[in-house]
Short mmCIF file of C-alpha atoms in Angstrom, two decimals:
data_model
loop_
_atom_site.label_atom_id
_atom_site.label_comp_id
_atom_site.label_asym_id
_atom_site.label_seq_id
_atom_site.Cartn_x
_atom_site.Cartn_y
_atom_site.Cartn_z
CA UNK A 1 -33.21 13.68 -23.83
CA UNK A 2 -34.81 16.98 -21.83
CA UNK A 3 -33.44 18.99 -18.87
CA UNK A 4 -35.46 17.52 -15.59
CA UNK A 5 -34.94 13.86 -17.52
CA UNK A 6 -30.29 14.69 -16.85
CA UNK A 7 -30.87 15.82 -14.14
CA UNK A 8 -32.94 12.48 -12.22
CA UNK A 9 -30.88 10.57 -14.64
CA UNK A 10 -28.30 8.79 -11.99
CA UNK A 11 -24.75 8.55 -11.87
CA UNK A 12 -23.06 5.61 -12.75
CA UNK A 13 -21.39 3.81 -9.41
CA UNK A 14 -17.23 4.12 -9.48
CA UNK A 15 -14.72 3.60 -6.73
CA UNK A 16 -12.89 6.15 -5.47
CA UNK A 17 -13.58 8.63 -8.71
CA UNK A 18 -14.79 9.36 -10.83
CA UNK A 19 -15.77 7.73 -14.89
CA UNK A 20 -17.44 8.32 -16.93
CA UNK A 21 -18.69 3.86 -17.38
CA UNK A 22 -19.21 2.63 -14.24
CA UNK A 23 -17.78 -0.32 -16.53
CA UNK A 24 -14.57 0.47 -16.90
CA UNK A 25 -13.36 0.37 -13.21
CA UNK A 26 -14.09 -3.67 -13.66
CA UNK A 27 -13.13 -4.10 -17.63
CA UNK A 28 -9.25 -3.50 -15.71
CA UNK A 29 -9.30 -4.90 -12.76
CA UNK A 30 -10.99 -8.31 -14.71
CA UNK A 31 -7.57 -7.55 -16.98
CA UNK A 32 -5.27 -7.05 -14.10
CA UNK A 33 -7.09 -10.39 -13.06
CA UNK A 34 -5.85 -12.00 -17.26
CA UNK A 35 -1.81 -10.76 -16.53
CA UNK A 36 -2.34 -12.78 -12.57
CA UNK A 37 -3.74 -15.73 -13.74
CA UNK A 38 -1.20 -15.65 -17.83
CA UNK A 39 1.45 -14.90 -14.05
CA UNK A 40 0.58 -18.60 -12.45
CA UNK A 41 0.21 -20.25 -15.31
CA UNK A 42 3.75 -19.04 -16.28
CA UNK A 43 5.30 -20.09 -12.78
CA UNK A 44 2.56 -23.25 -12.94
CA UNK A 45 5.13 -24.41 -16.61
CA UNK A 46 8.19 -23.20 -15.34
CA UNK A 47 8.67 -25.15 -11.65
CA UNK A 48 4.97 -26.69 -11.83
CA UNK A 49 6.49 -28.88 -7.49
CA UNK A 50 7.01 -25.89 -5.98
CA UNK A 51 4.85 -22.60 -7.12
CA UNK A 52 2.21 -24.72 -7.06
CA UNK A 53 3.02 -25.69 -4.24
CA UNK A 54 0.45 -25.03 -1.68
CA UNK A 55 3.69 -23.93 1.12
CA UNK A 56 3.80 -21.32 -2.14
CA UNK A 57 1.31 -20.26 -2.33
CA UNK A 58 0.95 -19.64 1.45
CA UNK A 59 4.19 -16.96 0.80
CA UNK A 60 2.68 -16.24 -2.05
CA UNK A 61 0.18 -14.09 -0.04
CA UNK A 62 1.89 -13.51 3.13
CA UNK A 63 4.79 -11.41 1.25
CA UNK A 64 1.50 -9.61 -0.37
CA UNK A 65 0.34 -8.84 2.96
CA UNK A 66 3.16 -6.72 4.16
CA UNK A 67 3.90 -4.80 0.71
CA UNK A 68 -0.61 -4.33 0.43
CA UNK A 69 -1.17 -3.14 3.99
CA UNK A 70 1.29 -0.28 2.56
CA UNK A 71 -0.06 0.25 -0.48
CA UNK A 72 -4.10 0.90 1.15
CA UNK A 73 -2.70 3.77 2.40
CA UNK A 74 -0.40 4.85 -0.26
CA UNK A 75 -3.42 4.68 -2.27
CA UNK A 76 -5.99 7.62 -0.30
CA UNK A 77 -2.35 9.19 -0.05
CA UNK A 78 -2.28 9.25 -4.12
CA UNK A 79 -6.61 9.62 -4.34
CA UNK A 80 -5.73 12.89 -2.60
CA UNK A 81 -3.20 14.54 -4.99
CA UNK A 82 -0.53 13.39 -2.87
CA UNK A 83 2.51 11.19 -2.09
CA UNK A 84 4.54 9.32 0.16
CA UNK A 85 7.71 8.58 -0.25
CA UNK A 86 9.04 8.33 3.75
CA UNK A 87 6.32 4.40 3.95
CA UNK A 88 9.89 2.38 3.43
CA UNK A 89 11.59 3.93 6.21
CA UNK A 90 8.58 4.42 8.23
CA UNK A 91 8.04 0.99 8.08
CA UNK A 92 12.04 0.05 9.03
CA UNK A 93 12.00 2.90 12.07
CA UNK A 94 8.97 0.86 13.35
CA UNK A 95 10.32 -2.72 12.98
CA UNK A 96 13.88 -1.32 14.72
CA UNK A 97 11.88 0.93 17.66
CA UNK A 98 9.58 -2.26 18.01
CA UNK A 99 11.65 -4.32 18.64
CA UNK A 100 14.31 -3.35 20.42
CA UNK A 101 15.46 -4.69 24.33
CA UNK A 102 13.36 -2.41 26.00
CA UNK A 103 10.65 -2.31 24.03
CA UNK A 104 10.19 -6.15 24.32
CA UNK A 105 10.39 -6.09 28.10
CA UNK A 106 7.06 -5.69 27.28
CA UNK A 107 5.79 -8.35 25.39
CA UNK A 108 3.23 -8.43 22.18
CA UNK A 109 1.27 -5.35 23.44
CA UNK A 110 4.44 -3.33 24.19
CA UNK A 111 5.89 -4.44 20.07
CA UNK A 112 2.76 -3.37 18.80
CA UNK A 113 1.31 -0.71 20.10
CA UNK A 114 5.10 1.18 19.08
CA UNK A 115 5.07 -0.20 16.43
CA UNK A 116 1.82 2.31 15.19
CA UNK A 117 2.90 4.81 17.29
CA UNK A 118 5.43 5.24 15.40
CA UNK A 119 4.27 5.07 12.62
CA UNK A 120 1.05 7.57 12.61
CA UNK A 121 4.41 10.08 14.74
CA UNK A 122 5.84 10.03 11.21
CA UNK A 123 2.42 9.63 9.42
CA UNK A 124 1.95 13.31 12.16
CA UNK A 125 5.21 14.93 11.05
CA UNK A 126 4.10 14.31 7.20
CA UNK A 127 0.67 15.76 7.68
CA UNK A 128 1.15 19.31 9.52
CA UNK A 129 4.51 19.66 7.02
CA UNK A 130 2.42 19.54 3.63
CA UNK A 131 -0.85 20.22 4.82
CA UNK A 132 0.13 22.83 7.94
CA UNK A 133 3.96 23.65 6.82
CA UNK A 134 2.48 24.38 2.75
CA UNK A 135 5.82 21.96 1.82
CA UNK A 136 5.29 20.15 -1.56
CA UNK A 137 4.25 16.00 -0.69
CA UNK A 138 7.48 14.76 -2.87
CA UNK A 139 9.64 16.92 -0.68
CA UNK A 140 8.48 16.61 2.51
CA UNK A 141 7.69 12.96 2.31
CA UNK A 142 11.30 13.12 0.98
CA UNK A 143 13.37 14.42 4.06
CA UNK A 144 11.54 12.04 5.98
CA UNK A 145 12.85 9.27 3.79
CA UNK A 146 15.94 9.96 4.60
CA UNK A 147 15.48 10.50 8.48
CA UNK A 148 13.49 8.04 9.66
CA UNK A 149 15.85 5.35 7.40
CA UNK A 150 18.91 7.22 9.68
CA UNK A 151 17.03 7.35 13.07
CA UNK A 152 16.71 3.16 12.13
CA UNK A 153 20.51 2.63 11.27
CA UNK A 154 21.62 4.98 14.68
CA UNK A 155 18.63 3.38 16.76
CA UNK A 156 20.51 -0.47 15.29
CA UNK A 157 24.30 0.39 14.75
CA UNK A 158 23.27 -2.18 11.82
CA UNK A 159 22.73 -4.79 14.12
CA UNK A 160 20.08 -6.87 13.22
CA UNK A 161 17.12 -6.86 15.75
CA UNK A 162 16.11 -10.76 16.98
CA UNK A 163 12.91 -11.02 18.75
CA UNK A 164 12.31 -12.81 22.19
CA UNK A 165 8.85 -13.01 22.75
CA UNK A 166 6.36 -16.04 21.66
CA UNK A 167 3.72 -14.33 21.56
CA UNK A 168 4.76 -12.17 18.58
CA UNK A 169 6.70 -15.59 16.11
CA UNK A 170 3.55 -17.72 17.40
CA UNK A 171 1.83 -16.26 14.73
CA UNK A 172 4.76 -16.83 12.48
CA UNK A 173 4.66 -20.17 12.53
CA UNK A 174 1.64 -23.12 10.86
CA UNK A 175 0.23 -23.94 13.72
CA UNK A 176 -1.37 -20.54 14.07
CA UNK A 177 -3.14 -21.11 10.36
CA UNK A 178 -6.22 -20.64 10.43
CA UNK A 179 -8.86 -22.69 7.96
CA UNK A 180 -4.88 -23.36 6.54
CA UNK A 181 -4.51 -18.91 6.26
CA UNK A 182 -1.49 -17.01 7.34
CA UNK A 183 -2.62 -14.90 9.74
CA UNK A 184 -0.97 -12.69 8.13
CA UNK A 185 -3.03 -12.74 5.63
CA UNK A 186 -5.91 -12.17 7.32
CA UNK A 187 -4.83 -8.88 8.62
CA UNK A 188 -4.46 -7.69 5.27
CA UNK A 189 -7.12 -8.98 4.17
CA UNK A 190 -9.63 -6.80 7.08
CA UNK A 191 -7.12 -3.94 6.13
CA UNK A 192 -8.07 -3.72 2.01
CA UNK A 193 -11.99 -4.59 3.02
CA UNK A 194 -11.58 -1.22 5.78
CA UNK A 195 -9.98 1.12 2.77
CA UNK A 196 -12.63 0.28 0.04
CA UNK A 197 -15.63 0.92 2.42
CA UNK A 198 -13.47 3.80 3.68
CA UNK A 199 -13.05 4.96 0.04
CA UNK A 200 -16.19 4.33 -0.66
CA UNK A 201 -18.74 4.16 1.55
CA UNK A 202 -18.22 7.62 3.14
CA UNK A 203 -18.06 10.70 4.00
CA UNK A 204 -13.85 11.05 4.27
CA UNK A 205 -13.88 9.10 0.77
CA UNK A 206 -16.14 11.37 -0.90
CA UNK A 207 -14.05 14.51 0.56
CA UNK A 208 -9.81 12.22 -0.07
CA UNK A 209 -11.74 11.50 -3.54
CA UNK A 210 -12.83 15.72 -3.88
CA UNK A 211 -9.97 16.98 -2.91
CA UNK A 212 -7.20 15.19 -5.56
CA UNK A 213 -10.52 15.57 -7.91
CA UNK A 214 -9.70 19.74 -7.52
CA UNK A 215 -8.65 21.11 -4.45
CA UNK A 216 -10.06 25.23 -4.60
CA UNK A 217 -13.45 24.14 -5.42
CA UNK A 218 -12.83 21.29 -2.77
CA UNK A 219 -11.94 24.19 -0.45
CA UNK A 220 -15.06 25.99 -1.99
CA UNK A 221 -17.80 23.37 -1.33
CA UNK A 222 -16.41 24.05 2.93
CA UNK A 223 -13.68 20.65 2.82
CA UNK A 224 -11.30 21.81 5.42
CA UNK A 225 -8.13 20.50 3.91
CA UNK A 226 -5.43 21.07 5.63
CA UNK A 227 -7.04 19.54 7.64
CA UNK A 228 -8.30 16.23 5.35
CA UNK A 229 -4.66 16.50 3.61
CA UNK A 230 -3.11 15.51 7.75
CA UNK A 231 -5.67 12.84 8.05
CA UNK A 232 -4.57 11.54 5.84
CA UNK A 233 -0.72 11.35 5.73
CA UNK A 234 -1.79 9.97 9.49
CA UNK A 235 -3.96 6.94 7.58
CA UNK A 236 -0.60 6.16 5.92
CA UNK A 237 1.23 6.09 8.69
CA UNK A 238 -1.10 4.18 10.45
CA UNK A 239 -0.66 1.57 7.13
CA UNK A 240 3.10 1.36 7.63
CA UNK A 241 2.98 1.44 11.94
CA UNK A 242 0.66 -2.18 10.87
CA UNK A 243 3.03 -3.33 8.20
CA UNK A 244 5.95 -3.29 10.26
CA UNK A 245 4.84 -5.49 13.15
CA UNK A 246 3.30 -8.84 10.02
CA UNK A 247 7.07 -7.91 8.86
CA UNK A 248 8.46 -8.44 12.60
CA UNK A 249 6.26 -12.00 12.70
CA UNK A 250 7.55 -12.43 9.42
CA UNK A 251 11.37 -12.35 9.49
CA UNK A 252 10.88 -12.65 13.00
CA UNK A 253 13.17 -9.42 13.92
CA UNK A 254 14.20 -5.85 13.25
CA UNK A 255 16.96 -4.41 10.33
CA UNK A 256 17.33 -0.60 9.52
CA UNK A 257 17.08 -2.00 5.61
CA UNK A 258 13.31 -3.26 6.80
CA UNK A 259 11.26 -1.87 3.80
CA UNK A 260 13.06 -1.18 1.20
CA UNK A 261 11.75 0.62 -1.60
CA UNK A 262 8.65 0.04 -0.55
CA UNK A 263 7.12 2.66 -2.04
CA UNK A 264 8.11 2.48 -6.25
CA UNK A 265 6.64 -1.29 -4.79
CA UNK A 266 3.51 0.51 -3.44
CA UNK A 267 2.79 3.22 -5.95
CA UNK A 268 3.68 0.72 -8.79
CA UNK A 269 0.79 -1.15 -7.73
CA UNK A 270 -1.72 1.39 -7.01
CA UNK A 271 -0.75 2.72 -9.69
CA UNK A 272 -1.63 0.08 -11.78
CA UNK A 273 -4.18 -1.11 -10.25
CA UNK A 274 -6.11 1.98 -12.05
CA UNK A 275 -5.00 5.27 -9.05
CA UNK A 276 -4.14 8.44 -10.74
CA UNK A 277 -1.01 10.55 -9.96
CA UNK A 278 -2.37 12.69 -10.49
CA UNK A 279 -4.92 11.76 -7.96
CA UNK A 280 -8.89 12.87 -8.08
CA UNK A 281 -9.46 9.02 -8.51
CA UNK A 282 -8.55 5.79 -6.21
CA UNK A 283 -9.63 2.30 -5.92
CA UNK A 284 -8.51 -0.34 -3.42
CA UNK A 285 -9.20 -3.51 -4.78
CA UNK A 286 -7.37 -2.50 -8.05
CA UNK A 287 -3.99 -1.60 -5.99
CA UNK A 288 -4.73 -5.16 -4.22
CA UNK A 289 -3.89 -6.71 -7.53
CA UNK A 290 -1.41 -5.22 -8.30
CA UNK A 291 0.57 -5.85 -5.40
CA UNK A 292 -0.21 -9.52 -6.41
CA UNK A 293 0.71 -8.67 -9.40
CA UNK A 294 4.15 -7.74 -9.03
CA UNK A 295 4.37 -10.45 -5.83
CA UNK A 296 3.58 -13.30 -7.81
CA UNK A 297 6.84 -11.82 -10.68
CA UNK A 298 8.40 -12.28 -7.53
CA UNK A 299 8.06 -14.90 -6.61
CA UNK A 300 8.89 -16.66 -9.92
CA UNK A 301 12.10 -14.86 -10.93
CA UNK A 302 12.89 -15.96 -7.54
CA UNK A 303 12.32 -20.33 -8.57
CA UNK A 304 13.65 -19.87 -11.66
CA UNK A 305 17.69 -17.76 -10.29
CA UNK A 306 15.94 -15.00 -12.90
CA UNK A 307 18.67 -12.14 -11.34
CA UNK A 308 17.13 -9.10 -9.72
CA UNK A 309 18.13 -6.69 -11.55
CA UNK A 310 15.64 -8.44 -14.20
CA UNK A 311 12.45 -8.37 -12.64
CA UNK A 312 12.82 -4.51 -11.81
CA UNK A 313 13.31 -4.11 -16.03
CA UNK A 314 10.26 -6.30 -16.07
CA UNK A 315 8.16 -4.12 -12.85
CA UNK A 316 8.58 -0.63 -15.05
CA UNK A 317 8.25 -2.42 -18.48
CA UNK A 318 4.27 -3.15 -16.48
CA UNK A 319 4.71 0.68 -14.77
CA UNK A 320 5.39 2.31 -18.11
CA UNK A 321 2.28 0.11 -19.68
CA UNK A 322 -0.25 1.32 -16.76
CA UNK A 323 0.54 4.69 -17.25
CA UNK A 324 0.04 5.04 -21.24
CA UNK A 325 -2.65 2.75 -20.63
CA UNK A 326 -3.74 5.26 -17.63
CA UNK A 327 -3.09 8.74 -19.78
CA UNK A 328 -5.34 6.84 -22.83
CA UNK A 329 -8.77 6.56 -20.38
CA UNK A 330 -8.86 9.63 -18.87
CA UNK A 331 -8.56 11.71 -22.11
CA UNK A 332 -11.08 8.66 -23.78
CA UNK A 333 -13.16 9.79 -20.52
CA UNK A 334 -13.16 13.73 -21.46
CA UNK A 335 -13.45 13.08 -24.77
#
């Protein structure tokens, strides 16, 4: 192949990052679909009447919606080479702040606005600490985790705050379903589509991948790396605020224990979906499939009355296997 021919050869298609073969992401996603199909088969065999019931499938999708929205934001952060350990605590803080008596007096709009505003506020603090404060993302977001959890506990004083706004509660009942689809699932779908478009079809997405791949090279190319990182943590905070509102609809309350271990679930879903922990490659489709896999596992364990510790062991094994596959894939791409 001549030099001119090589220059004119189009680069392979890619989703949110580099890969030698455009087919690699498709194979990965098909593998996740295979795992999901196998889990559905297991659920259908062990609890056919319960697992395959329409109400249970709606429940699985609804539960996946909350952590799924958080995972979309986490995918962007990890793609940029960062991490956000505070997402679960931010969801808790946003949910309890949005369900105080004073906030509920403003009705539906007040609850939604407060949840989103608290999420953005926490994301702003994380972004400023990481991008302009020079703090390591692990430390900055760990500090936010502790602070947000403490503030959520202080606001609630350990009590559950019951939502009394009918317009919010009505979104969680079957009468609000559109063609059998819960509103929370529709919101999750909208966030997923928006996240995919931003990551793969916009300058913002290309800058995110560039910063994660090589921050110094991105800076030399004219990208404001610090500002980009600030925007990414704002985006993660926004997703947490939306997820908090969905959780309020789902549970009809605000609790300081909300969002427990969401950070681990979101990171795990992104990893098994194909997003590199080292940054430079991210996939929204893979992350969503990862969320569905973990949510289905949780549902199957619950229906079969299996202990949660076994469930955590199974999740841990899946994460380890996914990371090992990732390392092998990256090495294969470099070879």
